[in-house]
Amino acid sequence: EPQVVFQSKSFEAPITSIALAGPTNKRDNIFLSFGQKLVGMSKKGKEFFKVSSHSTETIMNIAVEDVRAFVGFESSLSIYNDGKVMDEGYMARDAINHLFVGHVTRDNDFDCVLACQDNTIRIVQNIAQTSTVFLEIPTESAVTTVAFMEIEVDKSSIKGPTAIVYGLANGTLGLVQVFSNGEKTPIWTVEDPTRSAITCISIYDLDKDNAMEIIIGRDDGRVEVYHQQPESLFAVPYKAFTKNIGESVRAVECGIVSTPEFHEIIVASYSGKIISFTTEPVHSRAAEDSYGRSIQTISNENRIKHLRKEIDEMKRKLDKDREKFKKSNGSQALESQHKPAADFPVNSKFTLDTTVAAYVLTVELQSSIDLIILRSPVVLDLVE
């Protein structure tokens, strides 16, 4: 049963990005962004850092290393050093969809890798408090997400060239090798027949074979795991697992969460669901159970108990709010009240699918959809 460690206050705007910070083996500080503000919190929920940017753009992506915060706005990058602006940064030609920070081309300093809407991966270096583009890598479609992968040479301890795993808006997954002298070598690409955009990527060794798995989330709700061959990391990976959660995937992370000996994939969906996929053999018998039930059966029973508890709490809260509402409106019945419709976020896209030469409309809500009314200033032909 999941336990709430802490719950933060409600901020003035929706949270757009979240990142962990701290020493490599103990990243227990939380940084989050909303609007034009960046906030740091401890693992117990205590706020210890807050800074406001001078930009009018919304902060969309953040990464924190040491005392430096790399802040990606809608189309620009700024770097903060211990809360002060170190560099007003780099202005991109188009939107910045994602970023990550790591020792990509230098061992003594960090590089910032940008996933750009104009079909380009850009590696930005900060030298003498000035951000400059070190390398541009063109792609066949808009880059939606990027991740860092370190490659060992001949399985020795010598640090070799690094690689960037990237996901595109047309569903393609790719790997490109990057060298410190500015050269680049495309290694492989994996296309998706449905051309569903890749929204997030995580690199993690799930099966403990010293070869990293590539875990991706897609806009159509699929979570996929691609396995690399330990003897040939440059070979095209094969799909080892896929599962559709029924709504777009917003984030994937991996680690040890529920069971100390087994790794898990943690998925966050558009509606706010948190889903875990485990490597534990859940169909085997639970060692601590005297009735011979499987781990999956016990887990399902605990989930049902937890859901019933949540439902009871929601009913009590609803009854309390209903009574409060009736008292504030006299003797008038609750059903006779006419309340304005509440605002709710809508995720909509109207993108061109070149394979069928038609635009595809996608509308996603955080609740069930009963009816959609479309209004367009131009004539649209519906393709069935």
CSV table of C-alpha atoms in Angstrom, one decimal:
chain,number,residue,atom,x,y,z
A,1,GLU,CA,0.0,0.0,0.0
A,2,PRO,CA,1.5,3.4,-1.0
A,3,GLN,CA,2.1,5.8,1.9
A,4,VAL,CA,2.2,9.6,1.5
A,5,VAL,CA,5.5,10.9,2.7
A,6,PHE,CA,4.6,14.5,2.4
A,7,GLN,CA,2.2,16.7,0.4
A,8,SER,CA,3.3,20.2,-0.7
A,9,LYS,CA,1.2,23.2,-0.7
A,10,SER,CA,-0.7,24.2,-3.9
A,11,PHE,CA,1.4,26.5,-6.0
A,12,GLU,CA,0.2,29.5,-8.1
A,13,ALA,CA,0.5,27.7,-11.4
A,14,PRO,CA,0.7,24.1,-12.7
A,15,ILE,CA,3.9,22.2,-12.1
A,16,THR,CA,5.7,21.9,-15.4
A,17,SER,CA,8.9,20.0,-14.5
A,18,ILE,CA,10.5,18.1,-11.6
A,19,ALA,CA,14.0,16.9,-11.0
A,20,LEU,CA,16.2,15.3,-8.3
A,21,ALA,CA,19.4,16.9,-7.1
A,22,GLY,CA,22.2,16.1,-4.7
A,23,PRO,CA,25.3,13.8,-4.6
A,24,THR,CA,25.4,11.1,-7.2
A,25,ASN,CA,24.5,8.3,-4.8
A,26,LYS,CA,22.1,10.4,-2.7
A,27,ARG,CA,19.9,12.6,-4.9
A,28,ASP,CA,17.3,13.4,-2.2
A,29,ASN,CA,16.5,17.0,-2.9
A,30,ILE,CA,13.5,17.8,-5.1
A,31,PHE,CA,13.4,20.8,-7.5
A,32,LEU,CA,10.3,21.8,-9.4
A,33,SER,CA,9.1,24.6,-11.7
A,34,PHE,CA,5.9,26.4,-12.2
A,35,GLY,CA,5.3,29.5,-14.2
A,36,GLN,CA,8.6,31.5,-14.0
A,37,LYS,CA,9.6,30.1,-10.6
A,38,LEU,CA,12.0,27.4,-9.5
A,39,VAL,CA,11.6,25.8,-6.1
A,40,GLY,CA,13.8,23.4,-4.1
A,41,MET,CA,12.4,21.1,-1.4
A,42,SER,CA,13.9,18.5,0.9
A,43,LYS,CA,12.8,14.9,0.9
A,44,LYS,CA,10.5,15.8,3.9
A,45,GLY,CA,8.8,18.6,2.0
A,46,LYS,CA,10.6,21.6,3.5
A,47,GLU,CA,11.2,24.4,1.1
A,48,PHE,CA,14.8,25.6,1.1
A,49,PHE,CA,15.2,27.3,-2.2
A,50,LYS,CA,13.2,29.6,-4.5
A,51,VAL,CA,14.1,31.8,-7.4
A,52,SER,CA,12.1,33.7,-10.0
A,53,SER,CA,13.4,34.2,-13.5
A,54,HIS,CA,13.3,37.4,-15.4
A,55,SER,CA,11.9,35.7,-18.5
A,56,THR,CA,8.3,36.0,-19.6
A,57,GLU,CA,8.3,32.5,-20.9
A,58,THR,CA,7.1,29.5,-18.8
A,59,ILE,CA,9.8,27.2,-17.4
A,60,MET,CA,9.2,23.8,-19.1
A,61,ASN,CA,12.3,21.7,-18.2
A,62,ILE,CA,14.9,21.7,-15.4
A,63,ALA,CA,18.0,19.8,-14.5
A,64,VAL,CA,20.2,20.4,-11.4
A,65,GLU,CA,23.8,19.4,-11.0
A,66,ASP,CA,25.9,20.5,-8.0
A,67,VAL,CA,24.8,24.2,-7.4
A,68,ARG,CA,23.9,24.8,-11.0
A,69,ALA,CA,20.4,24.7,-12.3
A,70,PHE,CA,19.8,24.4,-16.0
A,71,VAL,CA,16.5,25.9,-16.8
A,72,GLY,CA,14.8,25.3,-20.1
A,73,PHE,CA,12.0,27.8,-21.1
A,74,GLU,CA,9.7,27.4,-24.1
A,75,SER,CA,12.5,28.4,-26.5
A,76,SER,CA,15.5,29.4,-24.4
A,77,LEU,CA,18.0,28.1,-21.9
A,78,SER,CA,19.3,29.8,-18.8
A,79,ILE,CA,21.8,28.6,-16.2
A,80,TYR,CA,21.7,29.6,-12.5
A,81,ASN,CA,24.6,29.2,-10.1
A,82,ASP,CA,23.6,29.0,-6.5
A,83,GLY,CA,20.4,30.9,-7.2
A,84,LYS,CA,22.1,33.6,-9.2
A,85,VAL,CA,21.9,34.0,-13.0
A,86,MET,CA,25.2,32.6,-14.3
A,87,ASP,CA,24.3,32.9,-17.9
A,88,GLU,CA,21.2,34.3,-19.7
A,89,GLY,CA,21.8,31.4,-21.9
A,90,TYR,CA,21.0,30.3,-25.4
A,91,MET,CA,18.0,31.2,-27.5
A,92,ALA,CA,16.8,28.3,-29.7
A,93,ARG,CA,15.3,28.7,-33.2
A,94,ASP,CA,12.2,26.8,-32.2
A,95,ALA,CA,10.6,25.3,-29.1
A,96,ILE,CA,12.8,23.2,-26.6
A,97,ASN,CA,10.8,20.1,-25.9
A,98,HIS,CA,13.2,18.4,-23.4
A,99,LEU,CA,16.7,18.6,-22.0
A,100,PHE,CA,19.2,16.6,-20.0
A,101,VAL,CA,22.6,17.5,-18.4
A,102,GLY,CA,25.6,15.3,-18.2
A,103,HIS,CA,29.3,14.7,-19.0
A,104,VAL,CA,28.6,14.2,-22.7
A,105,THR,CA,31.8,15.6,-24.3
A,106,ARG,CA,33.7,16.8,-21.3
A,107,ASP,CA,34.8,15.0,-18.1
A,108,ASN,CA,35.4,18.2,-16.2
A,109,ASP,CA,32.2,20.1,-16.9
A,110,PHE,CA,28.6,19.5,-17.8
A,111,ASP,CA,26.9,19.8,-21.2
A,112,CYS,CA,23.3,20.5,-21.8
A,113,VAL,CA,21.6,18.5,-24.6
A,114,LEU,CA,18.4,20.0,-26.0
A,115,ALA,CA,15.6,18.2,-27.9
A,116,CYS,CA,14.4,20.9,-30.3
A,117,GLN,CA,11.2,21.2,-32.3
A,118,ASP,CA,13.1,22.1,-35.5
A,119,ASN,CA,14.3,18.5,-36.0
A,120,THR,CA,17.6,19.0,-34.3
A,121,ILE,CA,19.5,17.8,-31.2
A,122,ARG,CA,21.8,20.5,-29.9
A,123,ILE,CA,24.6,20.1,-27.4
A,124,VAL,CA,25.2,23.4,-25.6
A,125,GLN,CA,28.4,24.2,-23.6
A,126,ASN,CA,28.9,26.9,-21.1
A,127,ILE,CA,32.4,28.4,-21.4
A,128,ALA,CA,33.4,31.6,-19.5
A,129,GLN,CA,29.8,32.1,-18.6
A,130,THR,CA,28.7,32.1,-22.2
A,131,SER,CA,26.5,29.4,-23.7
A,132,THR,CA,27.4,28.2,-27.2
A,133,VAL,CA,26.3,25.4,-29.4
A,134,PHE,CA,29.0,22.8,-29.6
A,135,LEU,CA,27.2,20.3,-31.9
A,136,GLU,CA,24.0,20.1,-33.9
A,137,ILE,CA,22.5,16.7,-34.9
A,138,PRO,CA,19.7,16.8,-37.5
A,139,THR,CA,16.9,14.3,-37.3
A,140,GLU,CA,14.0,13.4,-39.6
A,141,SER,CA,11.3,14.7,-37.3
A,142,ALA,CA,10.8,17.0,-34.2
A,143,VAL,CA,12.8,15.7,-31.2
A,144,THR,CA,10.5,15.2,-28.3
A,145,THR,CA,12.9,13.7,-25.7
A,146,VAL,CA,16.6,12.8,-25.2
A,147,ALA,CA,18.5,10.6,-22.7
A,148,PHE,CA,22.1,10.0,-21.9
A,149,MET,CA,23.9,6.7,-22.3
A,150,GLU,CA,27.6,6.1,-21.4
A,151,ILE,CA,29.4,3.5,-23.5
A,152,GLU,CA,32.4,1.4,-22.2
A,153,VAL,CA,35.2,0.5,-24.6
A,154,ASP,CA,35.9,-3.2,-24.8
A,155,LYS,CA,34.2,-3.7,-21.4
A,156,SER,CA,37.3,-2.1,-19.8
A,157,SER,CA,37.3,0.7,-17.2
A,158,ILE,CA,38.3,3.2,-19.9
A,159,LYS,CA,35.6,5.9,-20.4
A,160,GLY,CA,34.6,5.8,-24.1
A,161,PRO,CA,32.5,8.0,-26.2
A,162,THR,CA,29.0,8.8,-25.0
A,163,ALA,CA,25.8,8.3,-26.8
A,164,ILE,CA,22.4,10.1,-26.9
A,165,VAL,CA,19.2,8.1,-27.1
A,166,TYR,CA,16.4,10.2,-28.6
A,167,GLY,CA,12.7,10.0,-29.4
A,168,LEU,CA,11.0,11.7,-32.3
A,169,ALA,CA,7.5,13.0,-32.9
A,170,ASN,CA,7.0,10.5,-35.7
A,171,GLY,CA,7.6,7.6,-33.2
A,172,THR,CA,11.2,6.8,-34.2
A,173,LEU,CA,13.7,5.8,-31.5
A,174,GLY,CA,17.4,6.4,-32.2
A,175,LEU,CA,20.9,6.2,-30.9
A,176,VAL,CA,23.7,8.6,-32.0
A,177,GLN,CA,27.3,8.3,-30.8
A,178,VAL,CA,29.0,11.6,-29.8
A,179,PHE,CA,32.8,12.3,-29.6
A,180,SER,CA,34.6,15.0,-27.7
A,181,ASN,CA,36.1,16.4,-30.9
A,182,GLY,CA,32.6,17.3,-32.2
A,183,GLU,CA,32.1,14.3,-34.5
A,184,LYS,CA,28.9,12.2,-34.4
A,185,THR,CA,28.0,8.8,-35.7
A,186,PRO,CA,24.4,7.6,-36.0
A,187,ILE,CA,24.2,4.0,-34.7
A,188,TRP,CA,20.7,2.7,-35.2
A,189,THR,CA,17.0,3.8,-35.5
A,190,VAL,CA,13.8,1.9,-34.7
A,191,GLU,CA,10.7,3.1,-36.4
A,192,ASP,CA,7.1,2.7,-35.1
A,193,PRO,CA,4.4,1.5,-37.5
A,194,THR,CA,1.8,3.6,-35.8
A,195,ARG,CA,4.0,6.7,-35.8
A,196,SER,CA,3.0,7.5,-32.2
A,197,ALA,CA,5.3,10.2,-30.6
A,198,ILE,CA,7.8,9.2,-27.9
A,199,THR,CA,7.1,11.3,-24.9
A,200,CYS,CA,9.8,10.1,-22.4
A,201,ILE,CA,12.8,7.8,-22.2
A,202,SER,CA,14.6,6.2,-19.3
A,203,ILE,CA,17.9,4.2,-19.4
A,204,TYR,CA,18.2,1.5,-16.8
A,205,ASP,CA,19.6,-2.1,-16.3
A,206,LEU,CA,16.4,-3.9,-15.4
A,207,ASP,CA,17.7,-7.5,-15.7
A,208,LYS,CA,21.2,-6.9,-14.2
A,209,ASP,CA,23.1,-8.2,-17.2
A,210,ASN,CA,25.3,-5.1,-17.5
A,211,ALA,CA,23.5,-3.9,-20.6
A,212,MET,CA,21.1,-1.0,-20.2
A,213,GLU,CA,17.5,-1.4,-21.2
A,214,ILE,CA,15.7,1.5,-23.0
A,215,ILE,CA,12.3,2.2,-21.5
A,216,ILE,CA,10.1,4.6,-23.5
A,217,GLY,CA,6.6,6.0,-23.1
A,218,ARG,CA,4.4,7.0,-26.1
A,219,ASP,CA,1.7,9.4,-26.7
A,220,ASP,CA,-0.8,6.6,-27.5
A,221,GLY,CA,-0.3,5.1,-24.1
A,222,ARG,CA,2.2,2.4,-24.8
A,223,VAL,CA,5.1,1.6,-22.4
A,224,GLU,CA,7.9,-0.3,-24.2
A,225,VAL,CA,11.1,-1.9,-23.1
A,226,TYR,CA,13.9,-2.3,-25.6
A,227,HIS,CA,16.7,-4.8,-24.7
A,228,GLN,CA,20.3,-4.3,-25.8
A,229,GLN,CA,22.6,-7.2,-26.5
A,230,PRO,CA,25.4,-7.2,-23.8
A,231,GLU,CA,27.9,-8.5,-26.4
A,232,SER,CA,27.0,-5.8,-29.0
A,233,LEU,CA,25.7,-2.5,-27.6
A,234,PHE,CA,25.7,-1.1,-31.2
A,235,ALA,CA,23.3,-3.7,-32.5
A,236,VAL,CA,19.7,-2.7,-33.0
A,237,PRO,CA,17.8,-3.5,-29.7
A,238,TYR,CA,14.7,-5.7,-29.8
A,239,LYS,CA,11.4,-5.0,-28.1
A,240,ALA,CA,11.2,-7.1,-24.9
A,241,PHE,CA,8.0,-5.7,-23.4
A,242,THR,CA,5.0,-3.6,-24.3
A,243,LYS,CA,1.9,-2.5,-22.5
A,244,ASN,CA,-0.8,0.1,-23.3
A,245,ILE,CA,-2.1,2.0,-20.2
A,246,GLY,CA,-5.0,3.6,-22.2
A,247,GLU,CA,-3.8,7.2,-22.0
A,248,SER,CA,-0.7,9.1,-22.9
A,249,VAL,CA,2.5,8.5,-20.9
A,250,ARG,CA,4.0,11.6,-19.4
A,251,ALA,CA,7.0,10.2,-17.5
A,252,VAL,CA,8.9,6.9,-16.9
A,253,GLU,CA,11.5,6.2,-14.2
A,254,CYS,CA,13.1,3.0,-12.9
A,255,GLY,CA,14.4,1.9,-9.6
A,256,ILE,CA,13.7,-0.2,-6.5
A,257,VAL,CA,10.4,0.9,-4.9
A,258,SER,CA,8.2,-1.9,-3.5
A,259,THR,CA,10.5,-5.0,-3.2
A,260,PRO,CA,14.2,-4.5,-2.3
A,261,GLU,CA,15.5,-7.2,-4.7
A,262,PHE,CA,13.5,-6.3,-7.8
A,263,HIS,CA,13.6,-3.3,-10.1
A,264,GLU,CA,10.4,-1.6,-11.2
A,265,ILE,CA,9.2,0.8,-14.0
A,266,ILE,CA,7.2,3.7,-12.6
A,267,VAL,CA,4.9,5.3,-15.1
A,268,ALA,CA,3.0,8.6,-14.8
A,269,SER,CA,-0.1,9.1,-17.1
A,270,TYR,CA,-1.8,12.2,-18.4
A,271,SER,CA,-4.7,11.8,-15.9
A,272,GLY,CA,-2.3,11.6,-12.9
A,273,LYS,CA,-2.2,7.8,-12.5
A,274,ILE,CA,1.0,6.3,-11.1
A,275,ILE,CA,1.5,2.7,-12.4
A,276,SER,CA,4.3,0.3,-11.5
A,277,PHE,CA,5.6,-2.6,-13.6
A,278,THR,CA,7.9,-5.0,-11.7
A,279,THR,CA,10.5,-7.6,-12.6
A,280,GLU,CA,9.4,-9.7,-9.6
A,281,PRO,CA,7.9,-13.1,-10.6
A,282,VAL,CA,4.5,-12.2,-9.2
A,283,HIS,CA,2.9,-15.5,-10.2
A,284,SER,CA,5.1,-17.5,-7.9
A,285,ARG,CA,4.0,-18.4,-4.4
A,286,ALA,CA,4.5,-15.7,-1.7
A,287,ALA,CA,7.0,-17.0,0.9
A,288,GLU,CA,5.3,-15.4,3.8
A,289,ASP,CA,1.8,-16.6,2.9
A,290,SER,CA,0.6,-19.8,4.7
A,291,TYR,CA,-2.4,-20.3,2.3
A,292,GLY,CA,-0.2,-20.8,-0.8
A,293,ARG,CA,-1.4,-17.6,-2.6
A,294,SER,CA,0.7,-16.0,-5.3
A,295,ILE,CA,2.4,-12.6,-4.9
A,296,GLN,CA,0.0,-11.1,-7.5
A,297,THR,CA,-3.0,-12.4,-5.6
A,298,ILE,CA,-1.9,-10.8,-2.3
A,299,SER,CA,-1.0,-7.6,-4.1
A,300,ASN,CA,-4.4,-7.4,-5.7
A,301,GLU,CA,-6.1,-8.0,-2.4
A,302,ASN,CA,-4.1,-5.1,-0.8
A,303,ARG,CA,-5.0,-2.9,-3.7
A,304,ILE,CA,-8.7,-3.6,-3.3
A,305,LYS,CA,-8.5,-2.8,0.5
A,306,HIS,CA,-6.6,0.4,-0.3
A,307,LEU,CA,-9.2,1.4,-3.0
A,308,ARG,CA,-12.1,0.8,-0.6
A,309,LYS,CA,-10.4,2.9,2.0
A,310,GLU,CA,-10.0,5.7,-0.5
A,311,ILE,CA,-13.7,5.5,-1.6
A,312,ASP,CA,-14.8,5.6,2.1
A,313,GLU,CA,-12.7,8.7,2.7
A,314,MET,CA,-14.1,10.4,-0.5
A,315,LYS,CA,-17.7,9.6,0.6
A,316,ARG,CA,-17.1,11.2,4.0
A,317,LYS,CA,-15.5,14.2,2.4
A,318,LEU,CA,-18.4,14.5,-0.1
A,319,ASP,CA,-21.0,14.3,2.7
A,320,LYS,CA,-19.2,16.9,4.7
A,321,ASP,CA,-19.0,19.3,1.7
A,322,ARG,CA,-22.6,18.7,0.9
A,323,GLU,CA,-23.7,19.6,4.4
A,324,LYS,CA,-21.5,22.7,4.4
A,325,PHE,CA,-23.0,23.7,1.0
A,326,LYS,CA,-26.6,23.3,2.2
A,327,LYS,CA,-25.9,25.4,5.3
A,328,SER,CA,-24.4,28.2,3.2
A,329,ASN,CA,-27.4,28.3,0.9
A,330,GLY,CA,-30.2,28.1,3.5
A,331,SER,CA,-32.9,25.5,3.0
A,332,GLN,CA,-32.6,25.4,-0.7
A,333,ALA,CA,-31.9,21.9,-2.0
A,334,LEU,CA,-28.5,21.0,-3.5
A,335,GLU,CA,-30.0,19.7,-6.7
A,336,SER,CA,-31.6,23.1,-7.5
A,337,GLN,CA,-28.3,25.0,-7.5
A,338,HIS,CA,-26.9,26.0,-10.9
A,339,LYS,CA,-23.1,26.1,-10.7
A,340,PRO,CA,-20.9,27.3,-13.5
A,341,ALA,CA,-18.9,24.5,-15.3
A,342,ALA,CA,-15.5,24.0,-13.9
A,343,ASP,CA,-12.4,24.6,-16.1
A,344,PHE,CA,-10.4,21.6,-16.9
A,345,PRO,CA,-7.2,21.1,-19.0
A,346,VAL,CA,-7.5,19.8,-22.5
A,347,ASN,CA,-4.6,18.3,-24.4
A,348,SER,CA,-5.3,18.6,-28.2
A,349,LYS,CA,-3.1,18.1,-31.2
A,350,PHE,CA,-3.7,18.6,-34.9
A,351,THR,CA,-0.8,17.0,-36.7
A,352,LEU,CA,0.0,16.0,-40.3
A,353,ASP,CA,0.4,12.2,-40.9
A,354,THR,CA,2.5,12.0,-44.0
A,355,THR,CA,1.8,8.3,-44.5
A,356,VAL,CA,-1.9,8.9,-45.2
A,357,ALA,CA,-1.6,12.6,-46.3
A,358,ALA,CA,-4.1,13.8,-43.7
A,359,TYR,CA,-4.2,15.7,-40.5
A,360,VAL,CA,-4.9,13.7,-37.3
A,361,LEU,CA,-6.9,15.3,-34.5
A,362,THR,CA,-6.1,14.1,-31.0
A,363,VAL,CA,-8.1,15.3,-27.9
A,364,GLU,CA,-7.3,14.1,-24.4
A,365,LEU,CA,-9.0,14.9,-21.2
A,366,GLN,CA,-8.5,13.9,-17.6
A,367,SER,CA,-12.0,12.5,-17.4
A,368,SER,CA,-14.4,10.6,-19.7
A,369,ILE,CA,-15.4,12.2,-23.0
A,370,ASP,CA,-19.1,12.0,-23.9
A,371,LEU,CA,-19.3,14.6,-26.7
A,372,ILE,CA,-16.9,16.8,-28.7
A,373,ILE,CA,-18.0,19.8,-30.7
A,374,LEU,CA,-15.5,21.0,-33.3
A,375,ARG,CA,-15.5,24.5,-34.8
A,376,SER,CA,-13.1,25.4,-37.6
A,377,PRO,CA,-12.6,28.6,-39.7
A,378,VAL,CA,-11.7,26.5,-42.7
A,379,VAL,CA,-13.5,23.7,-44.5
A,380,LEU,CA,-12.4,20.2,-43.2
A,381,ASP,CA,-13.1,16.9,-45.0
A,382,LEU,CA,-13.6,14.0,-42.6
A,383,VAL,CA,-11.7,10.9,-43.6
A,384,GLU,CA,-13.2,7.7,-42.3
